[in-house]
C-alpha positions as MATLAB code, in Angstrom:
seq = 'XXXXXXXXXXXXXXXXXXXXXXXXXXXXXXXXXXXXXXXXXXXXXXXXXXXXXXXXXXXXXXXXXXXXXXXXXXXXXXXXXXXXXXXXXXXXXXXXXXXXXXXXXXXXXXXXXXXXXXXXXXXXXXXXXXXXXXXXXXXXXXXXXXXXXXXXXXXXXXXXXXXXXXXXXXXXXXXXXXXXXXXXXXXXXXXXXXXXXXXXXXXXXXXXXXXXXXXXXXXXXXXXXXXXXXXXXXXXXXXXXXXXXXXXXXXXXXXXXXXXXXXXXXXXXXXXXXXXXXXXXXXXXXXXXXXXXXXXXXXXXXXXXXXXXXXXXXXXXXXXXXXXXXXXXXXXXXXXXXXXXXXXXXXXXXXXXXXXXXXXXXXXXXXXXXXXXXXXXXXXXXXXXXXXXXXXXXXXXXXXXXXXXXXXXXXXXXXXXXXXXXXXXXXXXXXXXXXXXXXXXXXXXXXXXXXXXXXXXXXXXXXXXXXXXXXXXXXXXXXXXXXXXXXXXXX';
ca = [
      -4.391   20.756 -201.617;
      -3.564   17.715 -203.943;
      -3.841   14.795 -203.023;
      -0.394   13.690 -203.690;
       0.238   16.413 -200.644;
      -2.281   15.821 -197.867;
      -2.314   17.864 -194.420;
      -4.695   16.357 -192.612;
      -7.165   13.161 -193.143;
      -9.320   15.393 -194.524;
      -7.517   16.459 -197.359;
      -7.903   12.460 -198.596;
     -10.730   12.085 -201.081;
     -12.432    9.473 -198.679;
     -16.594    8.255 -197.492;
     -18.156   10.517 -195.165;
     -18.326    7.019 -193.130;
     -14.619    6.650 -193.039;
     -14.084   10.670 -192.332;
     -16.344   10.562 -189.507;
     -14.887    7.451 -187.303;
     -11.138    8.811 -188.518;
     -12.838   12.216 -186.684;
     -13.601   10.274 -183.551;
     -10.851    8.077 -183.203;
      -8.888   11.372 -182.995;
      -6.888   10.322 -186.267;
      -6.251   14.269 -187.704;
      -2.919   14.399 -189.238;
      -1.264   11.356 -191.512;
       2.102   10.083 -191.039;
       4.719   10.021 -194.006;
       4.014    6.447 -194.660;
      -0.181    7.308 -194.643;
       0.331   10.506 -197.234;
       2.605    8.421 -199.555;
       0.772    5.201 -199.624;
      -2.946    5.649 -198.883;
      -3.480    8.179 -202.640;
      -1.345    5.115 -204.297;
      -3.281    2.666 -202.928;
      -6.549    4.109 -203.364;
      -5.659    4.304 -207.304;
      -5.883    0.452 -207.496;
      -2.013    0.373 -207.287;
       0.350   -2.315 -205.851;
       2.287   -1.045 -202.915;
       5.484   -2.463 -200.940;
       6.012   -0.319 -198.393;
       9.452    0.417 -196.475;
       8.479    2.371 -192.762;
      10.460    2.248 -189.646;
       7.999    0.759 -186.656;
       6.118    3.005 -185.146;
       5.227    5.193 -188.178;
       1.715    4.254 -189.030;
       1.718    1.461 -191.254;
      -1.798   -0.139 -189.579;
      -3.450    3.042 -191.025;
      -2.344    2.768 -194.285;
      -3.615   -0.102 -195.542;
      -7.347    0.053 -193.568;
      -8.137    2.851 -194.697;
      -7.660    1.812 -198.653;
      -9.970   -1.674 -197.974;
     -12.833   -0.055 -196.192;
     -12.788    2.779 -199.296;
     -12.377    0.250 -202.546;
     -14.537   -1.865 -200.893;
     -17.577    0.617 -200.013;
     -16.946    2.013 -203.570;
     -18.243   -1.151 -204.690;
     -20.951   -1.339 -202.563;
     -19.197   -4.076 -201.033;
     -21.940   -6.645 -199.146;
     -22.175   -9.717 -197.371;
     -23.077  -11.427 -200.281;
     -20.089  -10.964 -202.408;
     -17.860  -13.075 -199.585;
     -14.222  -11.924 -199.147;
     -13.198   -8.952 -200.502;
     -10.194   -8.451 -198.467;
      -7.629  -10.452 -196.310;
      -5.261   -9.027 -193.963;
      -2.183  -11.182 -193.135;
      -0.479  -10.307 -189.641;
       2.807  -12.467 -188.454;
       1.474  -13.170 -184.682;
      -1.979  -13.551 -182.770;
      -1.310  -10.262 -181.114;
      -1.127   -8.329 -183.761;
      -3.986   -9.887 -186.001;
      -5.893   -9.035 -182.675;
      -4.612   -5.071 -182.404;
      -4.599   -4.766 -186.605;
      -8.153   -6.475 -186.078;
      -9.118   -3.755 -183.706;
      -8.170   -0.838 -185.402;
     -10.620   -2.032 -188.478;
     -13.111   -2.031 -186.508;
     -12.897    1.323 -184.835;
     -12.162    2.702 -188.227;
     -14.985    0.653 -190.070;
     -17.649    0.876 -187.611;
     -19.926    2.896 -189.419;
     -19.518    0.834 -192.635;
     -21.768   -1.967 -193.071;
     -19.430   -4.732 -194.298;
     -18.802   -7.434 -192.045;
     -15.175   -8.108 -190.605;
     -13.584  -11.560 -188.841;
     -10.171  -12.332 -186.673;
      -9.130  -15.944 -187.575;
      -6.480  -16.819 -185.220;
      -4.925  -19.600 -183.678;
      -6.058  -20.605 -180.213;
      -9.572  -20.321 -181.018;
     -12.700  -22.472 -181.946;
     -11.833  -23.533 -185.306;
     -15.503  -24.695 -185.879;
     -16.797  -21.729 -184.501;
     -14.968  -19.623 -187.554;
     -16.407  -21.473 -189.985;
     -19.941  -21.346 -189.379;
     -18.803  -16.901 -189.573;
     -15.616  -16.817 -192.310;
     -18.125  -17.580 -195.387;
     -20.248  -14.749 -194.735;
     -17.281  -12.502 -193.820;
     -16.255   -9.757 -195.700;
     -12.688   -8.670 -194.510;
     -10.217  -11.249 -192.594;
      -7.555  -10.242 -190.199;
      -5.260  -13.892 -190.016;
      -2.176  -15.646 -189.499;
      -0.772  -17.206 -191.885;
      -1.156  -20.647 -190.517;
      -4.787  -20.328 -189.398;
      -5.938  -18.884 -193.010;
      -4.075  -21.849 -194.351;
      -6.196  -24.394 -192.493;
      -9.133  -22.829 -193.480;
      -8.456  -22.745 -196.999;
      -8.122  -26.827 -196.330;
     -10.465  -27.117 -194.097;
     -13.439  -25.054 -194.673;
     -16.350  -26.253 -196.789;
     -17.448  -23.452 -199.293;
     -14.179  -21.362 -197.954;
     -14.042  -19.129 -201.416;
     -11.719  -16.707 -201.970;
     -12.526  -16.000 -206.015;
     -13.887  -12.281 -205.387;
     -10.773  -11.351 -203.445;
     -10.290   -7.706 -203.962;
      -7.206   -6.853 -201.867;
      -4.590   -8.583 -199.907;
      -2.427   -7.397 -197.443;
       0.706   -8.980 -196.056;
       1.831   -6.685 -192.820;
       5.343   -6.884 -191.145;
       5.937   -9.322 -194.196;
       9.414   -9.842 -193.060;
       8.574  -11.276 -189.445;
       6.013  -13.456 -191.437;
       9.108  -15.135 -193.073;
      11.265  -14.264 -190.144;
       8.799  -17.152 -188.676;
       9.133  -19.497 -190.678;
       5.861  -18.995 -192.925;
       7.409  -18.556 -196.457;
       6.002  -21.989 -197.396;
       2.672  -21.713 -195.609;
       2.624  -17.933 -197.743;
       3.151  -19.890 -201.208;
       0.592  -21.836 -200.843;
      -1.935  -19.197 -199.741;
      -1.028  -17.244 -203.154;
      -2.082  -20.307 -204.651;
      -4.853  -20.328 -203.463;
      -6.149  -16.793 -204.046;
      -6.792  -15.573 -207.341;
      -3.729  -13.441 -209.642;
      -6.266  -10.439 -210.734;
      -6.181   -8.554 -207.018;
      -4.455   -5.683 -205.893;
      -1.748   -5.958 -202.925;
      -0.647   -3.834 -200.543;
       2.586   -5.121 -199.070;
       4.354   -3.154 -195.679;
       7.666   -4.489 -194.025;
      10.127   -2.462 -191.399;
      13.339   -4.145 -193.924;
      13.551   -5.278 -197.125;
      15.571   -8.365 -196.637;
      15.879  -10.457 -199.469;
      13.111  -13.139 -198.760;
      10.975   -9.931 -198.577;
      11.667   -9.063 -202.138;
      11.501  -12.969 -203.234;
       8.014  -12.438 -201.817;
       6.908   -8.984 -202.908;
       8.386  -10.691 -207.004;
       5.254  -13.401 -206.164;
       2.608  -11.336 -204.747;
       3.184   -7.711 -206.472;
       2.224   -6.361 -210.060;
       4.113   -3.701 -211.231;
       4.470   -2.017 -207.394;
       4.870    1.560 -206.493;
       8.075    1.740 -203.800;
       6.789    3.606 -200.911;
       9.972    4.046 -198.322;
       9.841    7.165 -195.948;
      12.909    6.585 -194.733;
      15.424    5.287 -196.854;
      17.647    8.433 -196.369;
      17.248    8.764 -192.976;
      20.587    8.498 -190.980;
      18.765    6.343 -187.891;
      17.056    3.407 -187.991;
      14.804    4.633 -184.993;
      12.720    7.327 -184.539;
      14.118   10.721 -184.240;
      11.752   11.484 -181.049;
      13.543    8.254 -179.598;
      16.083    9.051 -176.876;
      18.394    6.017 -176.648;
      21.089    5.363 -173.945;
      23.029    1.868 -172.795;
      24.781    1.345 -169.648;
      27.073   -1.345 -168.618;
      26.077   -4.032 -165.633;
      27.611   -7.176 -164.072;
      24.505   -9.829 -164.188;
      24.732  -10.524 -160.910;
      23.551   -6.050 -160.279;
      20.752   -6.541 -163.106;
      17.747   -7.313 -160.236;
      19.248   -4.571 -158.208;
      19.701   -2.131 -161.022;
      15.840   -3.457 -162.733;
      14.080   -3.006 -159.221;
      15.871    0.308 -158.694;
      14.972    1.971 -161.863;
      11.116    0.648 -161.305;
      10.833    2.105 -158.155;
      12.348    5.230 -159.178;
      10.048    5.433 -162.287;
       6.314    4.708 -160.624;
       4.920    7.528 -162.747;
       5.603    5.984 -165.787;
       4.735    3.495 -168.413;
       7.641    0.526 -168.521;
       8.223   -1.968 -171.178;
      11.177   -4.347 -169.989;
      12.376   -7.003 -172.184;
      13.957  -10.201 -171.526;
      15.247  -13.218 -173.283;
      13.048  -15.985 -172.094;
       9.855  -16.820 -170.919;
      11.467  -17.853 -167.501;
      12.564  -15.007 -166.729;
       9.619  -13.282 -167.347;
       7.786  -15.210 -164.959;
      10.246  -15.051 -162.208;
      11.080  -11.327 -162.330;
       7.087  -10.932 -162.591;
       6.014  -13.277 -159.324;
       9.134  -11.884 -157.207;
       8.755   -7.993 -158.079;
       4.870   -8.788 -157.080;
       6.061   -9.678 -153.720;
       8.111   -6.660 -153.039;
       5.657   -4.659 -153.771;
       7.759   -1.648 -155.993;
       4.040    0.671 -155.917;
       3.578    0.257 -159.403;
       1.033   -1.982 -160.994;
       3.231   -4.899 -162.696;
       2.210   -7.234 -165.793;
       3.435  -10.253 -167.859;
       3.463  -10.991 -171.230;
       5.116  -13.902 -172.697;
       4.375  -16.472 -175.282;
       3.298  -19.597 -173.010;
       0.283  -18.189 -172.197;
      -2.872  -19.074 -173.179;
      -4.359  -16.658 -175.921;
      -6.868  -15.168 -173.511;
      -5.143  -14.211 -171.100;
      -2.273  -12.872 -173.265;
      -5.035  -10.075 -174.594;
      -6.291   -9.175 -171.700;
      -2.980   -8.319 -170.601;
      -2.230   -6.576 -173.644;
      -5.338   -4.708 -172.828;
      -4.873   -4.113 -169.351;
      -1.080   -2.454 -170.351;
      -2.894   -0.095 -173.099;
      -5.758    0.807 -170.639;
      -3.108    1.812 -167.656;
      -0.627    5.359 -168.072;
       1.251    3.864 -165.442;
       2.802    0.093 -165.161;
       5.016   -1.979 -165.907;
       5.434   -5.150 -168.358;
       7.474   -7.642 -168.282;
       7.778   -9.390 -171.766;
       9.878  -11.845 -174.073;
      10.014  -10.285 -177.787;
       6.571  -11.960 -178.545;
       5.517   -8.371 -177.463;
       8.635   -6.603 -179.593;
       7.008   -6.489 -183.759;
       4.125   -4.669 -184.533;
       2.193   -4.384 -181.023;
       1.210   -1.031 -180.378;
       1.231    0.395 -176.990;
      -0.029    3.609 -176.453;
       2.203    6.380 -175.056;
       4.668    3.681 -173.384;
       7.630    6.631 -171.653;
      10.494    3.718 -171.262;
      11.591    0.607 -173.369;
      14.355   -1.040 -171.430;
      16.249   -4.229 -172.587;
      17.321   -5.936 -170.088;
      19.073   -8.365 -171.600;
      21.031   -7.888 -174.366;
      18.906   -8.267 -178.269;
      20.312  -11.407 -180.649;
      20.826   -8.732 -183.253;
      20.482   -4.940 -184.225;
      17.389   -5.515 -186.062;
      15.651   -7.070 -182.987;
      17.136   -4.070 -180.913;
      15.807   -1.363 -183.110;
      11.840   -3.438 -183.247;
      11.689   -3.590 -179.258;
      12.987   -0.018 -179.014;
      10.302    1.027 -181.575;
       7.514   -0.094 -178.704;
       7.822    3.692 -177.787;
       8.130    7.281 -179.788;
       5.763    6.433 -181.904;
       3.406    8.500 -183.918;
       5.885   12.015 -183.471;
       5.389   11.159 -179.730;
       8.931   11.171 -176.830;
      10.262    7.997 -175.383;
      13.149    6.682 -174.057;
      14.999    3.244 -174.733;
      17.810    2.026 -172.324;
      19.832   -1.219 -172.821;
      21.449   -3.206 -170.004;
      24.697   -4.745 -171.387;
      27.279   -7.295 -169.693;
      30.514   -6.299 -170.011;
      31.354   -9.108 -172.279;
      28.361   -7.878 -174.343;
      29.318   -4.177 -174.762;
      32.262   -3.743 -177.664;
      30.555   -6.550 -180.211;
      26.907   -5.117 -179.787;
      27.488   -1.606 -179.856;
      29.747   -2.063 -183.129;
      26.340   -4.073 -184.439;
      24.132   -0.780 -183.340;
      26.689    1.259 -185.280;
      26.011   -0.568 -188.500;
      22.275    0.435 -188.102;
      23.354    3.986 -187.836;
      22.295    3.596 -184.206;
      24.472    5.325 -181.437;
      23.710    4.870 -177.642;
      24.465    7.516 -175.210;
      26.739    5.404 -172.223;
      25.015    6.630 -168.433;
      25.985    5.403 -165.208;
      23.888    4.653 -162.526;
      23.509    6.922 -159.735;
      24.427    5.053 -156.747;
      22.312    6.986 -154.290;
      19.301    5.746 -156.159;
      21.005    1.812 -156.095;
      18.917   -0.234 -153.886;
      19.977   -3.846 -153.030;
      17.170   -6.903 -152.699;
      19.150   -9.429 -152.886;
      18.499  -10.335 -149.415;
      15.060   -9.598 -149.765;
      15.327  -12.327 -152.707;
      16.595  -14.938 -150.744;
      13.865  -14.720 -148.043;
      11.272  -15.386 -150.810;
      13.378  -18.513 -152.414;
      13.642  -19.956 -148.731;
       9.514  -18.903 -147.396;
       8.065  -19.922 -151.332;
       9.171  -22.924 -153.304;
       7.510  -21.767 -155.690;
       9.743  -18.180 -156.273;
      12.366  -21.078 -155.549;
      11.334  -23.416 -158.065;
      10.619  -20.067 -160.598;
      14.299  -18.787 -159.665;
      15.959  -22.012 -160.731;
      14.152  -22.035 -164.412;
      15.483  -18.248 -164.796;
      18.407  -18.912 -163.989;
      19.091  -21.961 -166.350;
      16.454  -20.724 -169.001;
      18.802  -17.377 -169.732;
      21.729  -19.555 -169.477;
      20.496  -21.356 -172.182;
      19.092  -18.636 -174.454;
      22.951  -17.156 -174.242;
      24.181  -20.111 -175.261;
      22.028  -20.820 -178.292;
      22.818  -17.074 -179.647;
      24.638  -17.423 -183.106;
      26.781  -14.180 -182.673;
      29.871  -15.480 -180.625;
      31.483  -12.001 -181.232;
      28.396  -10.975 -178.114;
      27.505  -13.552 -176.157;
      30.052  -15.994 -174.587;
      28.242  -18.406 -172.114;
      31.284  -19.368 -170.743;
      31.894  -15.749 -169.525;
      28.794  -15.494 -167.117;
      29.163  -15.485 -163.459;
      26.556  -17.962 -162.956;
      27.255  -18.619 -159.174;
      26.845  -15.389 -158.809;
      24.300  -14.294 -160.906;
      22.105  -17.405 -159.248;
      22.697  -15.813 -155.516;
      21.542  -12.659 -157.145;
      17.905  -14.550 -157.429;
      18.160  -15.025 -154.348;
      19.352  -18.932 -154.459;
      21.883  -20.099 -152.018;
      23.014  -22.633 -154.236;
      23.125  -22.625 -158.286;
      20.816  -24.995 -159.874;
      22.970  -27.518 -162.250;
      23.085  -26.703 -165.847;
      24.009  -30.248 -167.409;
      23.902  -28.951 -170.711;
      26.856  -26.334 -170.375;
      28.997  -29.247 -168.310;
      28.491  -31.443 -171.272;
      29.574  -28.600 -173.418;
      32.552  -28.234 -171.714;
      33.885  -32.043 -171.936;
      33.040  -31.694 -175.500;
      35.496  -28.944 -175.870;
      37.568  -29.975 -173.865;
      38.125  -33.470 -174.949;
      37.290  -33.300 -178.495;
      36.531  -30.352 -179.551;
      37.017  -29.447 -183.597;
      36.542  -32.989 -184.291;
      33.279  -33.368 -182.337;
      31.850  -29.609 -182.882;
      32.234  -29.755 -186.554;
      30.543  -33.154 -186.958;
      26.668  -32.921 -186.483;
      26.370  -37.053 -185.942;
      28.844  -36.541 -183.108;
      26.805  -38.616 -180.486;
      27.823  -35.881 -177.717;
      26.701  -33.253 -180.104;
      23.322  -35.149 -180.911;
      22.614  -34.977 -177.098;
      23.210  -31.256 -176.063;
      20.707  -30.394 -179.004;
      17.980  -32.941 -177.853;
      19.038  -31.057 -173.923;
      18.208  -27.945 -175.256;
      15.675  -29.202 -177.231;
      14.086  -30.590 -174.246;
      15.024  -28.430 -171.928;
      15.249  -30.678 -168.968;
      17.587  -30.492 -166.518;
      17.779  -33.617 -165.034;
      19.035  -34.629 -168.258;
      22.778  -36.772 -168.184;
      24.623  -38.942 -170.360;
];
């Protein structure tokens, strides 16, 4: 078998070292993206690869380091021969775990250098460190920062989910780093689209790149092992219809999604009271760094659960065998649709995605989907399985101020993350039952949103005038609101 064709892991011309940890990490059979890009990469080649998420991209870029680097009898010595550049602190963590399961019986020395950590702690290791798994920020500071920090022998470089790293604001912070690195290096380059300031990128970093894209013809944007269904709900039924589906899935591994973290933390501390008989977790981006792994580990470990999550969890993270994605609340965009669905059918494997819409929602976001070649089964829920806690909701908000307290902040923090969508075709704040949807919290009476009140005298009274002008003193002071956040805010 060529290698240009491989079967099977085996079929690569890689170390016995590599072969044997691929053997007991149960990695047999390569995905499209690993038999396209792993021969190119192991040739010395430049590669920008173009994979839906999910389809193996982690893989296909490890497994090139570990083998150009043990080919050159890579040692502690030589410093850094390769540097692995990962959008978020979860996924420098997961990317940072997969190297070492693969690379564990090579004897080159490996390094996370993340954010939230000791910064003087990485020092005294990054010199001696042979491959680094970073953020882009972090590496940055160290390339400041660090006496002796010397990145002259650098081998390989690899930029991973490239377009969430300028999705996030990093395409500064990313110029600066290829300044600092030198121009004779090879680069392996992996992105879910190839947006334009992904190609503005891949012109700076790439030399004469092979185009590796397994699915440029496909006619989905998702997995084909990805069953994918929406269904239509008031937002004053969502707790019902969320509760309700958890209870009546307690065999199975849940990924919910939801716009803030709020929400998160309500949903999470009331469904913990009720007590659905399914172990529940959190993951959202105010926690500390810690704690946010161990969750993340805790949700891998478990084949049944259930996390609640903001889209900090949505790019790149890789939960095993996860049965159900749902989206509870309705994604900005497609894109950000198709990356949270893509948390499950991965690797050839089944899963199911289901999105919650408002009726407001439905026409604009489905036409979006369609765009994306994406198109949703429409189900109905089956009111024999319907169970109601709003009542049960209330007796928590009126025994525990701090549900209360927790039920208030959702309801104003999704408020506000409706508002601040840019796609006025889907979301309409002004078309939310908020009375309601705050009873549905259990709240007797709505918390006051000051910022939408505001919004509405501005409309109201002035609105083209005001709207269009961004010194408009009313204008000025709903962004600092939001900016804030605080409700007690008035002018």
């Amino acid at each position: 078998i060529s290698v240009e064709n491989p079967q099977e892991f085996t079929d690569f011309p890689l170390s016995s070292r590599t072969q044997i940890a691929l053997k007991e990490a149960k990695y047999e059979i390569p995905t499209k993206i690993q038999k396209e890009s792993i021969p190119i990469a192991l040739s010395g080649r430049d590669v920008l690869g173009a994979a839906k998420t999910g389809s193996g991209k982690t893989l296909a870029f490890i497994i090139p380091i570990l083998e150009l680097l043990w080919q050159q009898k890579w040692s502690s010595m030589d410093g850094i021969g390769a540097i692995i550049i990962s959008p978020t602190r979860e996924l420098a963590y997961q990317t940072f775990e997969v190297l070492r399961k693969i690379g564990k019986k090579h004897d080159m020395s490996a390094g996370l250098v993340i954010g939230g950590k000791s910064m003087e702690e990485e020092q005294r290791s990054i010199i001696a460190t042979n491959i680094i798994v970073s953020t882009p920020g972090r590496l940055l500071q160290h390339m400041d920062e660090t006496p002796n920090f010397d990145c002259n022998n650098l081998q390989l470089l690899v930029l991973d989910e490239a377009d969430r790293i300028l999705d996030m604001g990093f395409a500064d912070t990313m110029n600066a780093i290829l300044e600092n690195i030198p121009d004779e290096r090879q680069t392996l380059l992996f992105s879910a689209t190839q947006t334009k300031s992904v190609k503005d990128l891949a012109r700076l970093s790439l030399n004469e790149p092979a185009y590796v894209s397994v699915h440029e013809n496909s006619t989905s944007s998702t997995p084909s092992r990805l069953k994918q269904s929406y269904m239509v709900c008031e937002l004053q039924d969502k707790m019902n219809l969320l509760f309700s589906f958890i209870r009546n899935h307690i065999k199975s591994k849940i990924l919910i999604f939801m716009s803030s973290c709020k929400q998160v933390k309500f949903v999470y501390e009331a469904f913990r009271r009720l007590r659905p008989g399914i172990p529940l977790l959190a993951l959202y981006g105010k926690q500390k760094q810690l704690k946010r792994m161990a969750i993340y580990n805790e949700f891998c470990r478990r084949s049944e659960a259930v996390l609640f999550a903001t889209d900090i969890a949505a790019r790149g993270l890789d939960f095993p065998a996860v049965d159900w994605v749902v989206q509870l609340d309705c994604p900005e965009d497609a894109n950000t649709y198709i990356h949270r669905a893509g948390r499950t059918a991965r690797y050839q494997k089944d899963g199911q995605a289901l999105l919650v819409l408002l009726p407001s929602e439905e026409e604009g976001m489905l036409e979006e989907l369609k765009k994306k070649k994406l198109n949703l089964t429409s189900i109905r829920v089956n009111p024999s399985k319907l169970m109601s806690i709003g009542k049960k909701l209330e007796a928590l908000c009126v025994k525990d101020v701090e549900i209360k307290h927790w039920a208030q902040k959702c309801c104003i923090s999704y408020a506000r993350s409706v508002f601040l969508q840019g796609n006025k075709d889907v979301f309409d704040v002004h078309k939310l039952p908020m009375e309601e949807f705050a009873r549905s919290l259990g709240l007797m009476n709505p918390p006051r949103i000051r910022f939408m009140k505001v919004w509405e005298l501005i409309y109201h009274t002035n609105s083209i005038n005001c709207l269009s002008n961004t010194n408009c003193y009313h204008h000025e002071h709903v962004l600092k609101y939001l900016e804030t956040g605080k409700e007690d805010w008035s002018f």
